[in-house]
PDB file of C-alpha atoms in Angstrom:
ATOM      1  CA  SER A   1     -24.482 -21.908  -7.004  1.00  0.00           C
ATOM      2  CA  GLN A   2     -25.172 -24.217  -9.897  1.00  0.00           C
ATOM      3  CA  GLN A   3     -25.105 -27.921  -9.548  1.00  0.00           C
ATOM      4  CA  GLY A   4     -25.296 -29.264 -12.983  1.00  0.00           C
ATOM      5  CA  GLU A   5     -22.981 -28.436 -15.912  1.00  0.00           C
ATOM      6  CA  GLU A   6     -24.132 -29.133 -19.413  1.00  0.00           C
ATOM      7  CA  ASP A   7     -21.935 -29.642 -22.381  1.00  0.00           C
ATOM      8  CA  PRO A   8     -21.569 -28.635 -24.970  1.00  0.00           C
ATOM      9  CA  GLN A   9     -22.578 -25.042 -24.332  1.00  0.00           C
ATOM     10  CA  ALA A  10     -23.809 -24.742 -27.906  1.00  0.00           C
ATOM     11  CA  LEU A  11     -24.688 -27.329 -30.562  1.00  0.00           C
ATOM     12  CA  SER A  12     -25.613 -26.784 -34.123  1.00  0.00           C
ATOM     13  CA  ILE A  13     -26.919 -29.540 -36.311  1.00  0.00           C
ATOM     14  CA  GLN A  14     -28.957 -30.275 -39.453  1.00  0.00           C
ATOM     15  CA  GLU A  15     -32.569 -31.296 -39.311  1.00  0.00           C
ATOM     16  CA  GLY A  16     -32.861 -35.044 -39.097  1.00  0.00           C
ATOM     17  CA  GLU A  17     -29.663 -35.503 -37.224  1.00  0.00           C
ATOM     18  CA  ASN A  18     -29.455 -36.610 -33.594  1.00  0.00           C
ATOM     19  CA  ALA A  19     -28.512 -34.230 -30.847  1.00  0.00           C
ATOM     20  CA  THR A  20     -26.769 -35.330 -27.684  1.00  0.00           C
ATOM     21  CA  MET A  21     -26.336 -33.160 -24.634  1.00  0.00           C
ATOM     22  CA  ASN A  22     -24.552 -34.009 -21.470  1.00  0.00           C
ATOM     23  CA  CYS A  23     -24.938 -32.932 -17.881  1.00  0.00           C
ATOM     24  CA  SER A  24     -22.585 -33.547 -14.949  1.00  0.00           C
ATOM     25  CA  TYR A  25     -23.406 -32.812 -11.305  1.00  0.00           C
ATOM     26  CA  LYS A  26     -21.533 -32.859  -8.078  1.00  0.00           C
ATOM     27  CA  THR A  27     -23.549 -34.239  -5.238  1.00  0.00           C
ATOM     28  CA  SER A  28     -25.876 -37.197  -4.698  1.00  0.00           C
ATOM     29  CA  ILE A  29     -29.293 -36.706  -6.132  1.00  0.00           C
ATOM     30  CA  ASN A  30     -32.844 -37.946  -5.782  1.00  0.00           C
ATOM     31  CA  ASN A  31     -33.668 -37.353  -9.431  1.00  0.00           C
ATOM     32  CA  LEU A  32     -32.548 -35.437 -12.460  1.00  0.00           C
ATOM     33  CA  GLN A  33     -34.843 -33.563 -14.774  1.00  0.00           C
ATOM     34  CA  TRP A  34     -34.346 -32.081 -18.249  1.00  0.00           C
ATOM     35  CA  TYR A  35     -36.100 -28.860 -19.215  1.00  0.00           C
ATOM     36  CA  ARG A  36     -36.351 -26.986 -22.426  1.00  0.00           C
ATOM     37  CA  GLN A  37     -36.475 -23.175 -22.759  1.00  0.00           C
ATOM     38  CA  ASN A  38     -37.254 -21.254 -25.919  1.00  0.00           C
ATOM     39  CA  SER A  39     -35.520 -17.896 -26.031  1.00  0.00           C
ATOM     40  CA  GLY A  40     -36.576 -15.764 -23.119  1.00  0.00           C
ATOM     41  CA  ARG A  41     -39.621 -17.860 -22.244  1.00  0.00           C
ATOM     42  CA  GLY A  42     -40.504 -20.202 -19.458  1.00  0.00           C
ATOM     43  CA  LEU A  43     -39.045 -23.654 -19.029  1.00  0.00           C
ATOM     44  CA  VAL A  44     -40.965 -26.702 -20.176  1.00  0.00           C
ATOM     45  CA  HIS A  45     -40.427 -29.965 -18.353  1.00  0.00           C
ATOM     46  CA  LEU A  46     -39.297 -32.746 -20.641  1.00  0.00           C
ATOM     47  CA  ILE A  47     -38.417 -35.766 -18.616  1.00  0.00           C
ATOM     48  CA  LEU A  48     -37.561 -36.851 -15.079  1.00  0.00           C
ATOM     49  CA  ILE A  49     -35.258 -39.810 -14.297  1.00  0.00           C
ATOM     50  CA  ARG A  50     -34.910 -41.143 -10.736  1.00  0.00           C
ATOM     51  CA  SER A  51     -31.646 -41.970  -9.229  1.00  0.00           C
ATOM     52  CA  ASN A  52     -32.380 -45.753  -9.402  1.00  0.00           C
ATOM     53  CA  GLU A  53     -33.132 -45.594 -13.115  1.00  0.00           C
ATOM     54  CA  ARG A  54     -30.566 -45.850 -15.848  1.00  0.00           C
ATOM     55  CA  GLU A  55     -32.521 -44.923 -18.999  1.00  0.00           C
ATOM     56  CA  LYS A  56     -35.833 -43.434 -19.875  1.00  0.00           C
ATOM     57  CA  HIS A  57     -37.609 -42.707 -23.123  1.00  0.00           C
ATOM     58  CA  SER A  58     -40.300 -40.192 -24.076  1.00  0.00           C
ATOM     59  CA  GLY A  59     -41.130 -39.904 -27.758  1.00  0.00           C
ATOM     60  CA  ARG A  60     -37.869 -38.750 -29.468  1.00  0.00           C
ATOM     61  CA  LEU A  61     -36.149 -38.129 -26.239  1.00  0.00           C
ATOM     62  CA  ARG A  62     -33.830 -40.607 -24.474  1.00  0.00           C
ATOM     63  CA  VAL A  63     -32.240 -39.841 -21.216  1.00  0.00           C
ATOM     64  CA  THR A  64     -29.600 -41.873 -19.499  1.00  0.00           C
ATOM     65  CA  LEU A  65     -28.270 -41.502 -15.950  1.00  0.00           C
ATOM     66  CA  ASP A  66     -24.968 -42.767 -14.616  1.00  0.00           C
ATOM     67  CA  THR A  67     -24.931 -42.056 -10.851  1.00  0.00           C
ATOM     68  CA  SER A  68     -21.395 -43.523 -10.573  1.00  0.00           C
ATOM     69  CA  LYS A  69     -20.065 -40.844 -12.911  1.00  0.00           C
ATOM     70  CA  LYS A  70     -22.623 -38.302 -11.730  1.00  0.00           C
ATOM     71  CA  SER A  71     -23.697 -37.597 -15.344  1.00  0.00           C
ATOM     72  CA  SER A  72     -26.669 -37.705 -17.564  1.00  0.00           C
ATOM     73  CA  SER A  73     -27.284 -37.418 -21.266  1.00  0.00           C
ATOM     74  CA  LEU A  74     -30.242 -36.287 -23.342  1.00  0.00           C
ATOM     75  CA  LEU A  75     -30.539 -37.572 -26.862  1.00  0.00           C
ATOM     76  CA  ILE A  76     -32.995 -35.984 -29.257  1.00  0.00           C
ATOM     77  CA  THR A  77     -33.423 -38.166 -32.308  1.00  0.00           C
ATOM     78  CA  ALA A  78     -34.423 -37.081 -35.773  1.00  0.00           C
ATOM     79  CA  SER A  79     -34.223 -33.431 -34.747  1.00  0.00           C
ATOM     80  CA  ARG A  80     -36.495 -30.765 -36.150  1.00  0.00           C
ATOM     81  CA  ALA A  81     -36.096 -27.006 -36.537  1.00  0.00           C
ATOM     82  CA  ALA A  82     -38.693 -26.604 -33.816  1.00  0.00           C
ATOM     83  CA  ASP A  83     -36.256 -28.283 -31.370  1.00  0.00           C
ATOM     84  CA  THR A  84     -34.074 -25.215 -31.425  1.00  0.00           C
ATOM     85  CA  ALA A  85     -33.987 -24.076 -27.810  1.00  0.00           C
ATOM     86  CA  SER A  86     -31.831 -24.169 -24.696  1.00  0.00           C
ATOM     87  CA  TYR A  87     -31.855 -27.348 -22.703  1.00  0.00           C
ATOM     88  CA  PHE A  88     -31.132 -27.511 -19.045  1.00  0.00           C
ATOM     89  CA  CYS A  89     -30.603 -30.304 -16.611  1.00  0.00           C
ATOM     90  CA  ALA A  90     -31.786 -29.851 -13.052  1.00  0.00           C
ATOM     91  CA  THR A  91     -30.896 -31.882 -10.110  1.00  0.00           C
ATOM     92  CA  ASP A  92     -32.854 -32.509  -6.928  1.00  0.00           C
ATOM     93  CA  GLY A  93     -30.203 -33.184  -4.326  1.00  0.00           C
ATOM     94  CA  LYS A  94     -30.459 -35.497  -1.372  1.00  0.00           C
ATOM     95  CA  SER A  95     -28.886 -32.961   0.935  1.00  0.00           C
ATOM     96  CA  ASN A  96     -30.822 -29.931  -0.057  1.00  0.00           C
ATOM     97  CA  ASN A  97     -34.315 -28.973  -0.811  1.00  0.00           C
ATOM     98  CA  ASP A  98     -33.818 -26.928  -3.913  1.00  0.00           C
ATOM     99  CA  MET A  99     -33.547 -27.877  -7.483  1.00  0.00           C
ATOM    100  CA  ARG A 100     -30.371 -26.700  -9.166  1.00  0.00           C
ATOM    101  CA  PHE A 101     -29.928 -25.983 -12.896  1.00  0.00           C
ATOM    102  CA  GLY A 102     -26.932 -26.047 -15.083  1.00  0.00           C
ATOM    103  CA  ALA A 103     -26.019 -23.271 -17.461  1.00  0.00           C
ATOM    104  CA  GLY A 104     -27.750 -25.065 -20.384  1.00  0.00           C
ATOM    105  CA  THR A 105     -26.967 -26.180 -23.940  1.00  0.00           C
ATOM    106  CA  ARG A 106     -28.056 -23.979 -26.713  1.00  0.00           C
ATOM    107  CA  LEU A 107     -29.252 -26.271 -29.526  1.00  0.00           C
ATOM    108  CA  THR A 108     -29.716 -24.927 -33.041  1.00  0.00           C
ATOM    109  CA  VAL A 109     -31.307 -27.180 -35.588  1.00  0.00           C
ATOM    110  CA  LYS A 110     -30.983 -25.905 -39.158  1.00  0.00           C
ATOM    111  CA  PRO A 111     -33.729 -26.737 -41.658  1.00  0.00           C
TER     112      PRO A 111
ATOM    113  CA  ASP B   1     -49.320 -23.204 -21.546  1.00  0.00           C
ATOM    114  CA  SER B   2     -48.180 -24.506 -18.235  1.00  0.00           C
ATOM    115  CA  GLY B   3     -51.010 -23.093 -16.210  1.00  0.00           C
ATOM    116  CA  VAL B   4     -48.697 -20.926 -14.155  1.00  0.00           C
ATOM    117  CA  THR B   5     -49.178 -17.233 -14.678  1.00  0.00           C
ATOM    118  CA  GLN B   6     -46.859 -14.300 -13.843  1.00  0.00           C
ATOM    119  CA  THR B   7     -47.417 -10.658 -13.930  1.00  0.00           C
ATOM    120  CA  PRO B   8     -46.146  -8.290 -15.111  1.00  0.00           C
ATOM    121  CA  LYS B   9     -44.394  -9.707 -18.230  1.00  0.00           C
ATOM    122  CA  HIS B  10     -41.972  -6.779 -18.365  1.00  0.00           C
ATOM    123  CA  LEU B  11     -40.832  -4.294 -15.814  1.00  0.00           C
ATOM    124  CA  ILE B  12     -38.451  -1.431 -16.142  1.00  0.00           C
ATOM    125  CA  THR B  13     -37.421   0.503 -13.048  1.00  0.00           C
ATOM    126  CA  ALA B  14     -34.558   2.459 -11.571  1.00  0.00           C
ATOM    127  CA  THR B  15     -31.963   1.629  -9.112  1.00  0.00           C
ATOM    128  CA  GLY B  16     -33.022   1.950  -5.519  1.00  0.00           C
ATOM    129  CA  GLN B  17     -36.575   1.249  -6.260  1.00  0.00           C
ATOM    130  CA  ARG B  18     -38.773  -1.617  -5.074  1.00  0.00           C
ATOM    131  CA  VAL B  19     -40.904  -4.001  -7.259  1.00  0.00           C
ATOM    132  CA  THR B  20     -43.370  -6.815  -6.629  1.00  0.00           C
ATOM    133  CA  LEU B  21     -43.612  -9.762  -8.948  1.00  0.00           C
ATOM    134  CA  ARG B  22     -46.684 -11.921  -8.824  1.00  0.00           C
ATOM    135  CA  CYS B  23     -47.249 -15.580  -9.477  1.00  0.00           C
ATOM    136  CA  SER B  24     -50.365 -17.673  -9.694  1.00  0.00           C
ATOM    137  CA  PRO B  25     -49.668 -21.422  -9.501  1.00  0.00           C
ATOM    138  CA  ARG B  26     -51.426 -24.100 -11.514  1.00  0.00           C
ATOM    139  CA  SER B  27     -54.786 -24.952 -10.111  1.00  0.00           C
ATOM    140  CA  GLY B  28     -54.397 -27.354  -7.210  1.00  0.00           C
ATOM    141  CA  ASP B  29     -50.601 -26.928  -6.834  1.00  0.00           C
ATOM    142  CA  LEU B  30     -49.460 -26.114  -3.300  1.00  0.00           C
ATOM    143  CA  SER B  31     -45.780 -25.343  -3.868  1.00  0.00           C
ATOM    144  CA  VAL B  32     -44.382 -22.282  -5.473  1.00  0.00           C
ATOM    145  CA  TYR B  33     -40.809 -21.722  -6.400  1.00  0.00           C
ATOM    146  CA  TRP B  34     -39.008 -18.593  -7.480  1.00  0.00           C
ATOM    147  CA  TYR B  35     -35.949 -18.527  -9.786  1.00  0.00           C
ATOM    148  CA  GLN B  36     -33.777 -15.884 -11.159  1.00  0.00           C
ATOM    149  CA  GLN B  37     -32.141 -16.228 -14.544  1.00  0.00           C
ATOM    150  CA  SER B  38     -29.407 -13.815 -15.542  1.00  0.00           C
ATOM    151  CA  LEU B  39     -26.886 -13.982 -18.302  1.00  0.00           C
ATOM    152  CA  ASP B  40     -23.878 -14.499 -16.028  1.00  0.00           C
ATOM    153  CA  GLN B  41     -25.460 -16.682 -13.368  1.00  0.00           C
ATOM    154  CA  GLY B  42     -27.721 -18.982 -15.224  1.00  0.00           C
ATOM    155  CA  LEU B  43     -30.856 -20.183 -13.503  1.00  0.00           C
ATOM    156  CA  GLN B  44     -30.682 -19.819  -9.751  1.00  0.00           C
ATOM    157  CA  PHE B  45     -33.179 -21.063  -7.174  1.00  0.00           C
ATOM    158  CA  LEU B  46     -34.296 -18.325  -4.834  1.00  0.00           C
ATOM    159  CA  ILE B  47     -37.024 -19.697  -2.525  1.00  0.00           C
ATOM    160  CA  GLN B  48     -39.830 -22.193  -2.197  1.00  0.00           C
ATOM    161  CA  TYR B  49     -43.130 -21.935  -0.451  1.00  0.00           C
ATOM    162  CA  TYR B  50     -45.457 -24.729   0.342  1.00  0.00           C
ATOM    163  CA  ASN B  51     -49.062 -24.164   1.386  1.00  0.00           C
ATOM    164  CA  GLY B  52     -48.261 -20.676   2.724  1.00  0.00           C
ATOM    165  CA  GLU B  53     -45.074 -21.529   4.555  1.00  0.00           C
ATOM    166  CA  GLU B  54     -41.422 -21.080   3.563  1.00  0.00           C
ATOM    167  CA  ARG B  55     -40.044 -24.538   2.681  1.00  0.00           C
ATOM    168  CA  ALA B  56     -36.595 -23.966   1.293  1.00  0.00           C
ATOM    169  CA  LYS B  57     -34.173 -21.083   0.664  1.00  0.00           C
ATOM    170  CA  GLY B  58     -31.641 -20.848  -2.050  1.00  0.00           C
ATOM    171  CA  ASN B  59     -29.472 -17.919  -3.191  1.00  0.00           C
ATOM    172  CA  ILE B  60     -31.898 -15.233  -2.220  1.00  0.00           C
ATOM    173  CA  LEU B  61     -30.540 -11.827  -1.278  1.00  0.00           C
ATOM    174  CA  GLU B  62     -31.678 -10.171   1.993  1.00  0.00           C
ATOM    175  CA  ARG B  63     -33.067  -7.353  -0.191  1.00  0.00           C
ATOM    176  CA  PHE B  64     -35.540  -9.874  -1.626  1.00  0.00           C
ATOM    177  CA  SER B  65     -38.413 -11.408   0.111  1.00  0.00           C
ATOM    178  CA  ALA B  66     -41.402 -13.575  -0.863  1.00  0.00           C
ATOM    179  CA  GLN B  67     -44.663 -14.792   0.547  1.00  0.00           C
ATOM    180  CA  GLN B  68     -47.443 -17.102  -0.358  1.00  0.00           C
ATOM    181  CA  PHE B  69     -50.944 -16.073   0.367  1.00  0.00           C
ATOM    182  CA  PRO B  70     -53.981 -18.197   1.475  1.00  0.00           C
ATOM    183  CA  ASP B  71     -55.157 -18.394  -2.072  1.00  0.00           C
ATOM    184  CA  LEU B  72     -51.762 -19.895  -2.874  1.00  0.00           C
ATOM    185  CA  HIS B  73     -50.596 -17.087  -5.192  1.00  0.00           C
ATOM    186  CA  SER B  74     -47.119 -15.795  -4.393  1.00  0.00           C
ATOM    187  CA  GLU B  75     -45.308 -12.479  -4.559  1.00  0.00           C
ATOM    188  CA  LEU B  76     -41.603 -11.819  -4.862  1.00  0.00           C
ATOM    189  CA  ASN B  77     -40.605  -8.478  -3.485  1.00  0.00           C
ATOM    190  CA  LEU B  78     -37.348  -6.958  -4.667  1.00  0.00           C
ATOM    191  CA  SER B  79     -36.079  -3.834  -2.922  1.00  0.00           C
ATOM    192  CA  SER B  80     -33.172  -1.408  -3.173  1.00  0.00           C
ATOM    193  CA  LEU B  81     -32.786  -2.602  -6.658  1.00  0.00           C
ATOM    194  CA  GLU B  82     -29.319  -2.608  -8.293  1.00  0.00           C
ATOM    195  CA  LEU B  83     -28.324  -2.874 -11.901  1.00  0.00           C
ATOM    196  CA  GLY B  84     -27.221  -6.407 -11.370  1.00  0.00           C
ATOM    197  CA  ASP B  85     -30.827  -7.405 -10.404  1.00  0.00           C
ATOM    198  CA  SER B  86     -31.802  -7.176 -14.064  1.00  0.00           C
ATOM    199  CA  ALA B  87     -32.861 -10.635 -14.970  1.00  0.00           C
ATOM    200  CA  LEU B  88     -35.703 -12.880 -15.896  1.00  0.00           C
ATOM    201  CA  TYR B  89     -37.621 -14.032 -12.813  1.00  0.00           C
ATOM    202  CA  PHE B  90     -39.469 -17.350 -13.076  1.00  0.00           C
ATOM    203  CA  CYS B  91     -42.072 -18.832 -10.872  1.00  0.00           C
ATOM    204  CA  ALA B  92     -42.806 -22.501 -10.845  1.00  0.00           C
ATOM    205  CA  SER B  93     -45.353 -24.588  -9.152  1.00  0.00           C
ATOM    206  CA  SER B  94     -45.751 -28.198  -8.238  1.00  0.00           C
ATOM    207  CA  ALA B  95     -48.556 -30.289  -6.650  1.00  0.00           C
ATOM    208  CA  THR B  96     -46.717 -31.058  -3.442  1.00  0.00           C
ATOM    209  CA  ASP B  97     -43.310 -30.481  -1.851  1.00  0.00           C
ATOM    210  CA  ARG B  98     -42.066 -33.977  -2.661  1.00  0.00           C
ATOM    211  CA  ASP B  99     -38.665 -34.095  -4.282  1.00  0.00           C
ATOM    212  CA  GLU B 100     -39.991 -35.985  -7.348  1.00  0.00           C
ATOM    213  CA  GLU B 101     -42.622 -33.525  -8.268  1.00  0.00           C
ATOM    214  CA  THR B 102     -42.309 -31.936 -11.675  1.00  0.00           C
ATOM    215  CA  GLN B 103     -42.194 -28.219 -11.581  1.00  0.00           C
ATOM    216  CA  TYR B 104     -44.242 -26.305 -14.124  1.00  0.00           C
ATOM    217  CA  PHE B 105     -42.796 -22.911 -15.007  1.00  0.00           C
ATOM    218  CA  GLY B 106     -44.500 -19.628 -15.805  1.00  0.00           C
ATOM    219  CA  PRO B 107     -43.516 -17.429 -18.710  1.00  0.00           C
ATOM    220  CA  GLY B 108     -41.355 -15.233 -16.479  1.00  0.00           C
ATOM    221  CA  THR B 109     -41.084 -11.547 -15.654  1.00  0.00           C
ATOM    222  CA  ARG B 110     -38.310  -9.619 -17.313  1.00  0.00           C
ATOM    223  CA  LEU B 111     -36.969  -7.003 -15.062  1.00  0.00           C
ATOM    224  CA  LEU B 112     -34.729  -4.280 -16.270  1.00  0.00           C
ATOM    225  CA  VAL B 113     -33.046  -2.020 -13.727  1.00  0.00           C
ATOM    226  CA  LEU B 114     -31.701   1.235 -15.182  1.00  0.00           C
TER     227      LEU B 114
END
């Protein structure tokens, strides 16, 4: 069963705009990771945020984590057409050994 | 390129058949994970191996099995295939079995069961 749930399911924006995707999860976690997947291809790791961290930056990516609300957000600033992909959050739970993925947000950036 | 390789890239087979998917982890990685991604179920964790031993089990059917060999490559065996097994199967690897390790994903094997 899935742990994370991303919203929105789909997001369409213009190049240069910011894109914000949210992820909610159900159980306590050790860390949360965001992955990107181009259509039908492997997942690429973007960023990991630990349960004791609140915010993390990597280039144009900003991730926040609110463990009290069991939610995380991924912000992509100054989006580019090449950012078009599906974005998944994955949680590493404290009570299980497996990493669980949400259904993903499909981001389309129009040139 | 993540350094994780999977073969074959595509596989078409019939119901009732058996297939084997192969994964080679990144050089030096000891953990291998298998995932299934289907349209209606999203990305589902199947099983993890660490240094040749099963470490964690997820939503893996009894018809499915996996193993990790001494050279650390892994195979996922799918038997008595059903139409619903059509999916993208990903393998990922990480350096250790620690929770915080980043998993690096292969390109996937697309399985179509007719």
